[in-house]
Short mmCIF file of C-alpha atoms in Angstrom, two decimals:
data_model
loop_
_atom_site.label_atom_id
_atom_site.label_comp_id
_atom_site.label_asym_id
_atom_site.label_seq_id
_atom_site.Cartn_x
_atom_site.Cartn_y
_atom_site.Cartn_z
CA GLU A 944 80.08 72.30 108.49
CA GLY A 945 82.78 72.10 105.70
CA MET A 946 85.27 74.81 105.04
CA PRO A 947 84.02 77.67 102.43
CA GLN A 948 85.94 77.12 99.12
CA THR A 949 88.62 79.25 98.28
CA LEU A 950 88.62 80.54 94.88
CA SER A 951 92.16 81.15 93.51
CA SER A 952 90.61 82.41 90.13
CA THR A 953 90.68 86.04 89.22
CA SER A 954 87.13 86.43 90.32
CA MET A 955 88.52 87.72 93.59
CA PHE A 956 90.01 90.79 91.85
CA THR A 957 87.18 92.15 90.13
CA PRO A 958 85.27 94.34 92.59
CA CYS A 959 81.74 94.80 91.47
CA GLY A 960 78.96 96.19 93.55
CA PHE A 961 79.44 94.72 97.18
CA SER A 962 76.23 95.50 99.09
CA PRO A 963 74.15 92.27 99.52
CA HIS A 964 71.10 94.54 99.75
CA LEU A 965 69.97 96.59 96.72
CA HIS A 966 68.66 99.93 98.06
CA THR A 967 66.02 102.00 96.57
CA SER A 968 67.05 105.16 97.83
CA LYS A 969 70.15 107.21 96.39
CA GLU A 970 72.21 106.89 99.73
CA ASP A 971 71.83 104.69 102.67
CA GLU A 972 73.62 104.01 105.84
CA GLN A 973 74.20 100.66 107.43
CA GLY A 974 76.49 100.17 110.65
CA GLY A 975 78.41 103.36 109.51
CA LEU A 976 78.89 102.42 105.89
CA ILE A 977 77.53 104.58 103.25
CA PHE A 978 76.12 103.00 100.08
CA GLN A 979 74.98 104.57 96.88
CA ASP A 980 72.95 102.76 94.62
CA GLY A 981 73.82 99.62 96.27
CA ASN A 982 77.50 100.05 96.25
CA LEU A 983 79.61 100.83 99.31
CA THR A 984 80.98 104.28 98.52
CA SER A 985 82.40 105.58 102.21
CA ALA A 986 82.91 104.67 105.71
CA SER A 987 84.76 105.24 108.85
CA LEU A 988 87.64 103.12 109.18
CA ASP A 989 86.21 101.49 112.15
CA ALA A 990 82.98 100.61 110.06
CA LEU A 991 85.29 99.13 107.18
CA ILE A 992 87.10 96.91 109.76
CA GLN A 993 84.05 95.62 111.30
CA HIS A 994 82.50 94.88 107.78
CA LEU A 995 85.53 92.72 107.22
CA ILE A 996 84.90 90.43 110.28
CA PRO A 997 82.97 87.20 109.73
CA THR A 998 80.32 86.23 112.24
CA THR A 999 78.38 83.08 112.63
CA ASP A 1000 75.86 83.95 109.64
CA TYR A 1001 78.15 86.72 107.79
CA TYR A 1002 81.22 86.42 105.61
CA PRO A 1003 82.60 89.34 103.69
CA GLU A 1004 82.66 89.47 99.87
CA LYS A 1005 85.76 88.23 98.35
CA ALA A 1006 86.33 91.41 96.44
CA TYR A 1007 85.64 93.42 99.43
CA ILE A 1008 88.58 91.57 101.30
CA PHE A 1009 91.08 92.09 98.49
CA THR A 1010 90.06 95.83 98.29
CA PHE A 1011 90.05 96.60 101.99
CA LEU A 1012 93.35 94.52 102.67
CA LEU A 1013 95.08 96.30 99.82
CA SER A 1014 94.31 99.90 100.61
CA SER A 1015 93.82 99.95 104.19
CA ARG A 1016 97.57 99.88 104.66
CA LEU A 1017 97.36 103.51 103.85
CA PHE A 1018 95.87 104.18 107.27
CA ILE A 1019 96.95 101.16 109.43
CA GLU A 1020 99.71 98.65 109.37
CA PRO A 1021 98.71 95.21 108.62
CA HIS A 1022 99.77 93.83 111.88
CA GLU A 1023 97.52 96.41 113.76
CA LEU A 1024 94.54 95.65 111.39
CA LEU A 1025 94.92 91.76 112.20
CA SER A 1026 95.26 92.82 115.90
CA ARG A 1027 91.88 94.67 115.77
CA VAL A 1028 90.20 91.95 113.76
CA CYS A 1029 91.20 89.17 116.43
CA HIS A 1030 90.15 91.49 119.29
CA LYS A 1031 86.76 92.09 117.85
CA CYS A 1032 86.26 88.44 117.04
CA ILE A 1033 87.19 87.67 120.75
CA GLU A 1034 84.64 90.06 121.86
CA GLN A 1035 81.84 89.21 119.43
CA GLN A 1036 82.12 85.56 119.71
CA ARG A 1037 82.92 85.75 123.48
CA LEU A 1038 86.03 83.74 122.94
CA ASP A 1039 87.26 84.81 126.52
CA ASP A 1040 84.33 82.99 128.43
CA PRO A 1041 85.64 80.31 130.76
CA VAL A 1042 83.04 78.10 128.91
CA LEU A 1043 82.76 78.48 125.23
CA ASP A 1044 79.66 78.13 123.25
CA LYS A 1045 80.76 75.20 121.15
CA ALA A 1046 77.95 75.28 118.71
CA ARG A 1047 78.37 79.01 117.87
CA ILE A 1048 82.10 78.61 117.35
CA ARG A 1049 81.62 75.69 115.20
CA LYS A 1050 79.62 78.02 112.89
CA PHE A 1051 82.28 80.90 113.29
CA GLY A 1052 85.39 78.94 113.13
CA PRO A 1053 85.57 77.97 109.25
CA LYS A 1054 84.81 81.49 108.44
CA ILE A 1055 87.66 83.16 110.56
CA LEU A 1056 89.98 80.38 109.21
CA GLN A 1057 88.82 81.34 105.60
CA LEU A 1058 89.59 85.02 106.06
CA LEU A 1059 93.01 84.36 107.39
CA THR A 1060 93.63 81.79 104.60
CA GLU A 1061 92.73 84.47 101.98
CA TRP A 1062 94.90 86.83 103.64
CA THR A 1063 98.01 84.72 103.72
CA GLU A 1064 97.40 83.74 100.09
CA THR A 1065 97.06 87.22 98.61
CA PHE A 1066 99.46 89.15 100.60
CA PRO A 1067 102.10 86.55 101.99
CA TYR A 1068 104.76 89.36 102.68
CA ASP A 1069 102.47 90.84 105.41
CA PHE A 1070 103.35 87.56 107.31
CA GLN A 1071 107.02 87.91 107.38
CA GLU A 1072 106.46 89.91 110.61
CA GLU A 1073 106.51 87.69 113.75
CA ARG A 1074 103.41 89.73 115.18
CA MET A 1075 101.27 88.66 112.24
CA ILE A 1076 101.96 84.90 112.87
CA GLY A 1077 101.43 85.67 116.69
CA HIS A 1078 97.91 86.63 116.12
CA LEU A 1079 97.14 83.73 113.77
CA LYS A 1080 98.31 81.38 116.36
CA ASP A 1081 96.44 83.20 119.21
CA MET A 1082 93.26 82.79 117.18
CA ILE A 1083 93.65 78.96 116.57
CA HIS A 1084 94.18 78.50 120.29
CA ARG A 1085 91.03 79.97 121.20
CA ILE A 1086 88.76 78.04 118.64
CA ALA A 1087 90.59 74.89 118.51
CA PRO A 1088 89.18 73.29 121.51
CA CYS A 1089 85.95 73.20 119.91
CA ASP A 1090 86.96 71.21 116.86
CA GLU A 1091 90.21 69.37 116.34
CA ALA A 1092 90.03 69.97 112.70
CA TYR A 1093 91.11 73.47 113.29
CA TRP A 1094 94.43 72.67 114.27
CA LYS A 1095 94.80 70.71 111.03
CA LYS A 1096 93.45 73.61 108.98
CA MET A 1097 95.98 76.05 110.77
CA ASN A 1098 98.92 73.88 110.41
CA GLN A 1099 98.20 73.65 106.84
CA LEU A 1100 97.83 77.43 106.31
CA LEU A 1101 101.02 77.84 108.17
CA GLN A 1102 102.99 75.47 105.97
CA THR A 1103 101.53 76.84 102.69
CA LEU A 1104 102.58 80.24 103.63
CA ASN A 1105 106.30 79.21 104.80
CA GLN A 1106 106.72 77.52 101.58
CA LYS A 1107 105.39 80.56 99.63
CA LEU A 1108 107.69 82.80 101.54
CA ALA A 1109 110.76 80.38 101.11
CA THR A 1110 110.19 80.40 97.48
CA LEU A 1111 109.85 84.19 97.14
CA SER A 1112 112.76 84.99 99.23
CA HIS A 1113 114.93 82.33 97.31
CA ARG A 1114 114.07 84.08 93.99
CA GLN A 1115 114.70 87.53 95.60
CA GLU A 1116 118.22 86.21 96.75
CA GLY A 1117 118.94 85.28 92.93
CA ILE A 1118 117.93 88.46 91.85
CA VAL A 1119 120.11 90.30 94.42
CA LYS A 1120 123.08 88.29 93.49
CA ILE A 1121 122.69 89.02 89.73
CA SER A 1122 122.17 92.77 90.76
CA ALA A 1123 125.31 92.87 92.81
CA ALA A 1124 127.36 91.22 89.84
CA VAL A 1125 125.79 93.85 87.41
CA SER A 1126 126.63 97.00 89.72
CA ASP A 1127 130.26 96.25 89.80
CA LYS A 1128 130.35 96.04 85.90
CA LEU A 1129 128.48 99.32 85.44
CA VAL A 1130 131.48 101.57 85.98
CA ALA A 1131 133.73 99.04 84.29
CA PHE A 1132 133.69 101.04 81.08
CA LYS A 1133 134.72 104.50 80.91
CA SER A 1134 135.81 104.20 77.30
CA LYS A 1135 135.53 101.70 74.37
CA PRO A 1136 136.76 98.27 75.81
CA PRO A 1137 138.99 96.01 73.86
CA SER A 1138 137.20 93.95 71.21
CA ILE A 1139 137.13 90.79 73.57
CA GLN A 1140 133.85 92.11 74.76
CA ARG A 1141 131.06 89.62 73.41
CA GLU A 1142 128.35 91.43 71.86
CA ILE A 1143 124.47 90.66 71.75
CA LEU A 1144 124.52 89.28 68.20
CA SER A 1145 127.18 86.75 69.03
CA VAL A 1146 124.96 85.41 71.74
CA CYS A 1147 121.49 85.83 69.91
CA SER A 1148 121.11 86.76 66.44
CA ASP A 1149 117.47 85.87 66.04
CA PRO A 1150 115.38 88.89 67.03
CA TYR A 1151 112.29 86.60 67.91
CA THR A 1152 114.36 84.47 70.34
CA LEU A 1153 115.83 87.50 72.13
CA ALA A 1154 112.05 88.92 72.41
CA GLN A 1155 110.99 85.74 74.04
CA GLN A 1156 114.00 85.58 76.55
CA LEU A 1157 113.37 89.12 77.53
CA THR A 1158 109.59 88.13 78.07
CA HIS A 1159 111.06 85.52 80.38
CA VAL A 1160 112.88 87.83 82.43
CA GLU A 1161 110.08 90.27 82.64
CA LEU A 1162 107.74 87.44 83.97
CA GLU A 1163 110.02 86.37 86.40
CA ARG A 1164 110.60 89.55 87.83
CA LEU A 1165 106.88 90.51 87.65
CA SER A 1166 106.01 87.31 89.59
CA HIS A 1167 107.94 88.54 92.70
CA ILE A 1168 106.00 91.64 93.12
CA GLY A 1169 103.31 91.50 95.97
CA PRO A 1170 100.15 93.70 95.37
CA GLU A 1171 100.78 95.56 98.54
CA GLU A 1172 103.92 96.97 97.04
CA PHE A 1173 101.88 99.26 94.89
CA VAL A 1174 100.30 100.91 98.11
CA GLN A 1175 103.49 100.67 100.41
CA ALA A 1176 105.54 102.70 97.87
CA PHE A 1177 103.27 105.75 98.65
CA VAL A 1178 102.39 105.26 102.44
CA HIS A 1179 102.49 108.69 103.95
CA LYS A 1180 101.37 109.83 107.45
CA ASP A 1181 97.74 109.68 108.21
CA PRO A 1182 96.88 113.40 108.40
CA LEU A 1183 94.28 112.29 111.24
CA ASP A 1184 97.10 110.64 113.24
CA GLY A 1185 99.98 112.75 113.97
CA THR A 1186 101.89 110.31 116.23
CA LYS A 1187 102.56 107.58 113.78
CA THR A 1188 105.33 107.81 111.23
CA CYS A 1189 105.01 106.35 108.06
CA PHE A 1190 105.98 102.71 108.08
CA SER A 1191 107.18 102.12 104.40
CA GLU A 1192 110.75 102.94 105.67
CA GLN A 1193 110.95 99.17 106.31
CA LYS A 1194 111.94 97.82 102.91
CA LYS A 1195 108.62 96.62 101.73
CA THR A 1196 108.97 97.61 98.03
CA SER A 1197 112.13 95.97 97.11
CA ASN A 1198 110.92 93.72 94.19
CA LEU A 1199 109.27 96.78 92.76
CA GLU A 1200 112.48 98.75 92.93
CA ALA A 1201 114.41 95.68 91.38
CA TYR A 1202 112.08 95.82 88.61
CA VAL A 1203 112.59 99.48 87.64
CA LYS A 1204 116.22 98.87 88.03
CA TRP A 1205 116.18 96.12 85.17
CA PHE A 1206 114.15 98.58 82.93
CA ASN A 1207 117.14 101.09 83.30
CA ARG A 1208 119.63 98.38 82.73
CA LEU A 1209 117.91 97.17 79.47
CA CYS A 1210 117.83 100.80 78.25
CA TYR A 1211 121.67 101.07 78.78
CA LEU A 1212 122.34 97.77 77.52
CA VAL A 1213 120.56 98.55 74.01
CA ALA A 1214 122.42 101.90 74.10
CA THR A 1215 125.80 100.22 74.82
CA GLU A 1216 125.25 97.42 72.15
CA ILE A 1217 124.68 100.11 69.46
CA CYS A 1218 127.58 102.50 70.61
CA MET A 1219 130.21 99.72 70.79
CA PRO A 1220 131.02 98.66 67.27
CA ALA A 1221 133.76 100.50 65.49
CA LYS A 1222 132.02 100.21 61.97
CA LYS A 1223 129.05 102.25 61.04
CA LYS A 1224 127.54 99.43 59.22
CA GLN A 1225 127.75 97.09 62.22
CA ARG A 1226 126.27 99.74 64.53
CA ALA A 1227 123.23 100.09 61.77
CA GLN A 1228 122.93 96.33 61.95
CA VAL A 1229 122.61 96.38 65.75
CA ILE A 1230 120.07 99.17 65.42
CA GLU A 1231 117.97 97.14 62.81
CA PHE A 1232 118.18 93.92 65.18
CA PHE A 1233 116.91 95.80 68.15
CA ILE A 1234 113.95 97.29 66.00
CA ASP A 1235 112.80 93.73 65.27
CA VAL A 1236 113.26 92.69 68.62
CA ALA A 1237 111.16 95.52 69.83
CA ARG A 1238 108.60 94.89 67.01
CA GLU A 1239 108.31 91.33 68.28
CA CYS A 1240 107.96 92.50 71.90
CA PHE A 1241 104.99 94.41 70.85
CA ASN A 1242 103.42 91.45 69.21
CA ILE A 1243 104.03 89.41 72.27
CA GLY A 1244 102.18 92.07 74.52
CA ASN A 1245 105.77 92.82 76.35
CA PHE A 1246 105.40 96.53 76.52
CA ASN A 1247 108.02 96.99 79.17
CA SER A 1248 110.78 95.46 77.19
CA LEU A 1249 109.52 97.39 74.20
CA MET A 1250 109.46 100.73 75.90
CA ALA A 1251 113.12 100.13 77.28
CA ILE A 1252 114.39 99.39 73.90
CA ILE A 1253 113.06 102.45 72.31
CA SER A 1254 114.26 104.49 75.32
CA GLY A 1255 117.72 103.12 74.73
CA MET A 1256 117.48 103.97 71.12
CA ASN A 1257 116.43 107.55 71.88
CA MET A 1258 119.20 108.30 74.38
CA SER A 1259 121.30 111.14 72.91
CA PRO A 1260 124.61 109.28 72.58
CA VAL A 1261 122.66 106.77 70.18
CA SER A 1262 120.24 109.38 68.53
CA ARG A 1263 123.25 111.65 67.61
CA LEU A 1264 124.71 109.00 65.45
CA LYS A 1265 123.31 110.53 62.33
CA LYS A 1266 125.60 108.57 59.62
CA THR A 1267 124.68 105.51 61.35
CA TRP A 1268 121.13 106.05 61.29
CA SER A 1269 121.35 107.05 57.66
CA LYS A 1270 122.08 103.40 56.94
CA VAL A 1271 119.01 102.17 58.90
CA LYS A 1272 115.64 101.63 57.34
CA THR A 1273 113.77 103.68 59.99
CA ALA A 1274 110.05 103.13 58.88
CA LYS A 1275 109.62 100.11 61.30
CA PHE A 1276 111.19 102.30 64.19
CA PHE A 1277 108.91 105.27 63.53
CA ILE A 1278 105.88 102.93 63.89
CA LEU A 1279 107.02 101.59 67.08
CA GLU A 1280 107.83 105.08 68.47
CA HIS A 1281 104.30 106.29 67.47
CA GLN A 1282 102.94 103.33 69.61
CA MET A 1283 104.84 104.49 72.68
CA ASP A 1284 104.49 108.20 71.95
CA PRO A 1285 103.52 110.11 75.26
CA THR A 1286 101.24 112.32 73.66
CA GLY A 1287 97.70 112.38 75.13
CA ASN A 1288 98.98 110.87 78.38
CA PHE A 1289 100.15 107.70 75.97
CA TYR A 1290 96.88 107.60 74.31
CA ASN A 1291 98.34 105.17 71.53
CA TYR A 1292 100.06 102.77 74.15
CA ARG A 1293 96.77 102.73 76.44
CA THR A 1294 94.86 101.71 73.42
CA ALA A 1295 97.33 99.01 72.49
CA LEU A 1296 97.31 97.75 76.15
CA ARG A 1297 93.64 97.62 76.36
CA GLY A 1298 93.81 95.46 73.14
CA ALA A 1299 96.33 93.11 74.73
CA ALA A 1300 94.33 92.91 78.12
CA HIS A 1301 91.11 92.17 76.25
CA ARG A 1302 92.97 89.50 73.90
CA SER A 1303 94.34 88.05 77.12
CA LEU A 1304 90.74 87.67 78.92
CA THR A 1305 89.67 85.44 75.70
CA ALA A 1306 92.94 83.67 75.43
CA HIS A 1307 93.26 80.09 74.97
CA SER A 1308 96.99 79.72 75.11
CA ASN A 1309 99.45 81.18 77.50
CA ARG A 1310 101.05 82.98 74.65
CA GLU A 1311 98.07 85.09 74.09
CA LYS A 1312 97.61 85.88 77.71
CA ILE A 1313 100.78 87.74 78.12
CA VAL A 1314 100.50 91.48 79.07
CA ILE A 1315 103.49 93.02 80.45
CA PRO A 1316 102.62 96.65 81.04
CA PHE A 1317 105.02 99.72 80.56
CA PHE A 1318 105.72 99.58 84.12
CA SER A 1319 106.80 103.16 85.21
CA LEU A 1320 103.47 104.49 83.60
CA LEU A 1321 101.59 101.80 85.61
CA ILE A 1322 103.27 103.05 88.68
CA LYS A 1323 102.49 106.62 87.83
CA ASP A 1324 98.80 105.78 87.43
CA ILE A 1325 98.79 104.08 90.75
CA TYR A 1326 100.49 106.76 92.33
CA PHE A 1327 97.67 109.09 91.49
CA LEU A 1328 95.15 106.55 92.70
CA ASN A 1329 96.98 106.14 96.08
CA GLU A 1330 96.93 109.79 96.53
CA GLY A 1331 93.04 109.61 96.09
CA CYS A 1332 92.75 106.91 98.44
CA ALA A 1333 94.95 108.51 101.19
CA ASN A 1334 92.85 111.73 101.15
CA ARG A 1335 89.95 111.21 103.64
CA LEU A 1336 86.64 112.84 102.81
CA PRO A 1337 85.53 116.11 104.74
CA ASN A 1338 83.61 114.09 107.37
CA GLY A 1339 86.68 111.91 108.13
CA HIS A 1340 85.46 108.93 106.17
CA VAL A 1341 87.49 106.77 104.05
CA ASN A 1342 86.92 107.06 100.29
CA PHE A 1343 85.77 103.65 99.50
CA GLU A 1344 85.17 104.36 95.85
CA LYS A 1345 88.82 105.29 95.38
CA PHE A 1346 89.80 101.84 96.98
CA LEU A 1347 87.71 100.33 94.38
CA GLU A 1348 89.59 102.01 91.62
CA LEU A 1349 92.96 100.95 92.99
CA ALA A 1350 91.96 97.43 93.68
CA LYS A 1351 90.87 97.19 89.98
CA GLN A 1352 94.30 98.35 88.63
CA VAL A 1353 96.27 96.15 91.02
CA GLY A 1354 93.93 93.30 90.63
CA GLU A 1355 94.40 93.27 86.80
CA PHE A 1356 98.22 93.53 87.52
CA ILE A 1357 97.92 90.24 89.59
CA THR A 1358 96.29 88.60 86.87
CA TRP A 1359 98.88 89.51 84.34
CA LYS A 1360 101.80 88.57 86.56
CA GLN A 1361 100.58 85.21 87.02
CA VAL A 1362 100.94 84.11 83.46
CA GLU A 1363 103.29 81.25 82.97
CA CYS A 1364 105.98 82.05 80.17
CA PRO A 1365 105.09 79.73 77.22
CA PHE A 1366 108.57 80.07 75.80
CA GLU A 1367 111.61 77.94 76.21
CA GLN A 1368 114.26 79.45 78.40
CA ASP A 1369 117.76 79.97 77.11
CA PRO A 1370 120.14 80.33 80.32
CA ASN A 1371 123.01 81.66 78.04
CA ILE A 1372 120.93 84.54 76.73
CA ILE A 1373 119.32 85.24 80.00
CA HIS A 1374 122.57 85.30 81.80
CA TYR A 1375 124.01 87.72 79.11
CA LEU A 1376 121.12 90.16 79.51
CA HIS A 1377 121.85 90.36 83.26
CA THR A 1378 125.37 90.49 83.47
CA ALA A 1379 126.96 92.02 80.05
CA PRO A 1380 128.86 95.01 81.06
CA ILE A 1381 127.23 98.18 80.14
CA PHE A 1382 128.41 101.94 79.73
CA THR A 1383 127.74 104.56 82.24
CA GLU A 1384 126.13 107.73 80.77
CA ASP A 1385 129.62 109.22 80.26
CA GLY A 1386 131.03 105.94 78.81
CA LEU A 1387 128.16 106.07 76.38
CA TYR A 1388 129.01 109.62 75.14
CA LEU A 1389 132.57 108.82 74.88
CA ALA A 1390 131.89 105.68 72.76
CA SER A 1391 129.39 107.57 70.59
CA TYR A 1392 132.03 110.58 69.98
CA GLU A 1393 134.72 108.06 69.00
CA SER A 1394 132.25 106.51 66.57
CA GLU A 1395 131.06 109.75 65.03
CA SER A 1396 133.18 112.86 66.11
CA PRO A 1397 131.55 115.93 67.77
CA GLU A 1398 129.38 118.08 65.41
CA ASN A 1399 129.20 121.57 67.40
CA GLN A 1400 131.16 123.18 70.22
CA THR A 1401 128.82 121.89 72.90
CA GLU A 1402 129.74 118.50 72.07
CA LYS A 1403 133.39 119.20 71.55
CA ASP A 1404 133.68 120.69 74.94
CA ARG A 1405 131.77 117.71 76.37
CA TRP A 1406 134.20 115.07 74.73
CA LYS A 1407 137.14 117.15 76.01
CA SER A 1408 135.77 117.07 79.57
CA LEU A 1409 135.17 113.47 79.35
CA ARG A 1410 138.58 112.49 78.05
#
């Protein structure tokens, strides 16, 4: 019997009703799983693990696999989950028997291999742990005697996994190198530097090009973030298990953190570029340039760069430059600010994001597919969903409805991060964005006071202490 096909399309990430049987009653239980209107709503952790395990005539739905593998880590570490899955398979398929039932295992083999393949494809970072690979190899040793093809399949799986992990760690190292180069430069400026400093307009004077290069950086950094990082960032102790400490201490969220650092760097870079020029007219020119860049980011669907630029312009050292701002045509800036206004839990932004997400679904070109969400808000939303997932129901059951909400959000994010950047890359500009020196907060205030002297006593005192 051939292997079931792996769908690598986004169909995997759109959880719908899971139950293969439509129930007429409101609530129904089967094997410890509680269904309501045909949808799985809650169950004990054991029952959910059992539901993941293929048999000769059962294979879990794709959406269930993603949902459960994503959120179960709030309760059980991946290596422990895989260990339990393997033990149950050995028990149920009697893989310990001295004489194996070959016909039976030929029905079961492709299904367990399929499950392991999906796991390695969607959560490759889980398999950086030796223990995980150990379980994979143990399973194959047990079923391979029944069919030579299983060895080949498993070798393929391990090869693909190794390639994926190698690519990811290679990219991570690149980012780490850049970050190291940057952190040295952060403290370099306590006051205005000599004029040899190149400024953004000498590297890129076209706002459209800069918006496109920012989109390159965003998509490159997004592509590293594993879906599990959104859950691991929030793993607490399971209240029902006092013995285990939380395992997120092991650095399992480094890509997510690197991405947040990039956002902060972009805010400070924008503020630095505005505060740096000595002349008011030049400062106003830089502000107008960044307003155009931000507007183009909005049109592209790059909301993260857009928000970083607006945040940089709203930092006090920049916003206090009244004389500079009086030279700026601010109408366009107010429109953008209005789009990103936090009122009503970012109502305007969320509306724009839904519009971009909708456009992405019906897109014909990669350019129309781009959706780069305002990242810290996404993390905040996901934080609350994780809180909901981690709280068990009064009967000790896991709240599967909450798992579904989380899977929907993270699944959407996975779809967005897989978009290939349609713009040509300009290594010069990208290098500048990552390595141009930027002021610390004190440096920004100093530069700002030197550009337009302090207006009130508070500012005068601050200037004095900084000098």
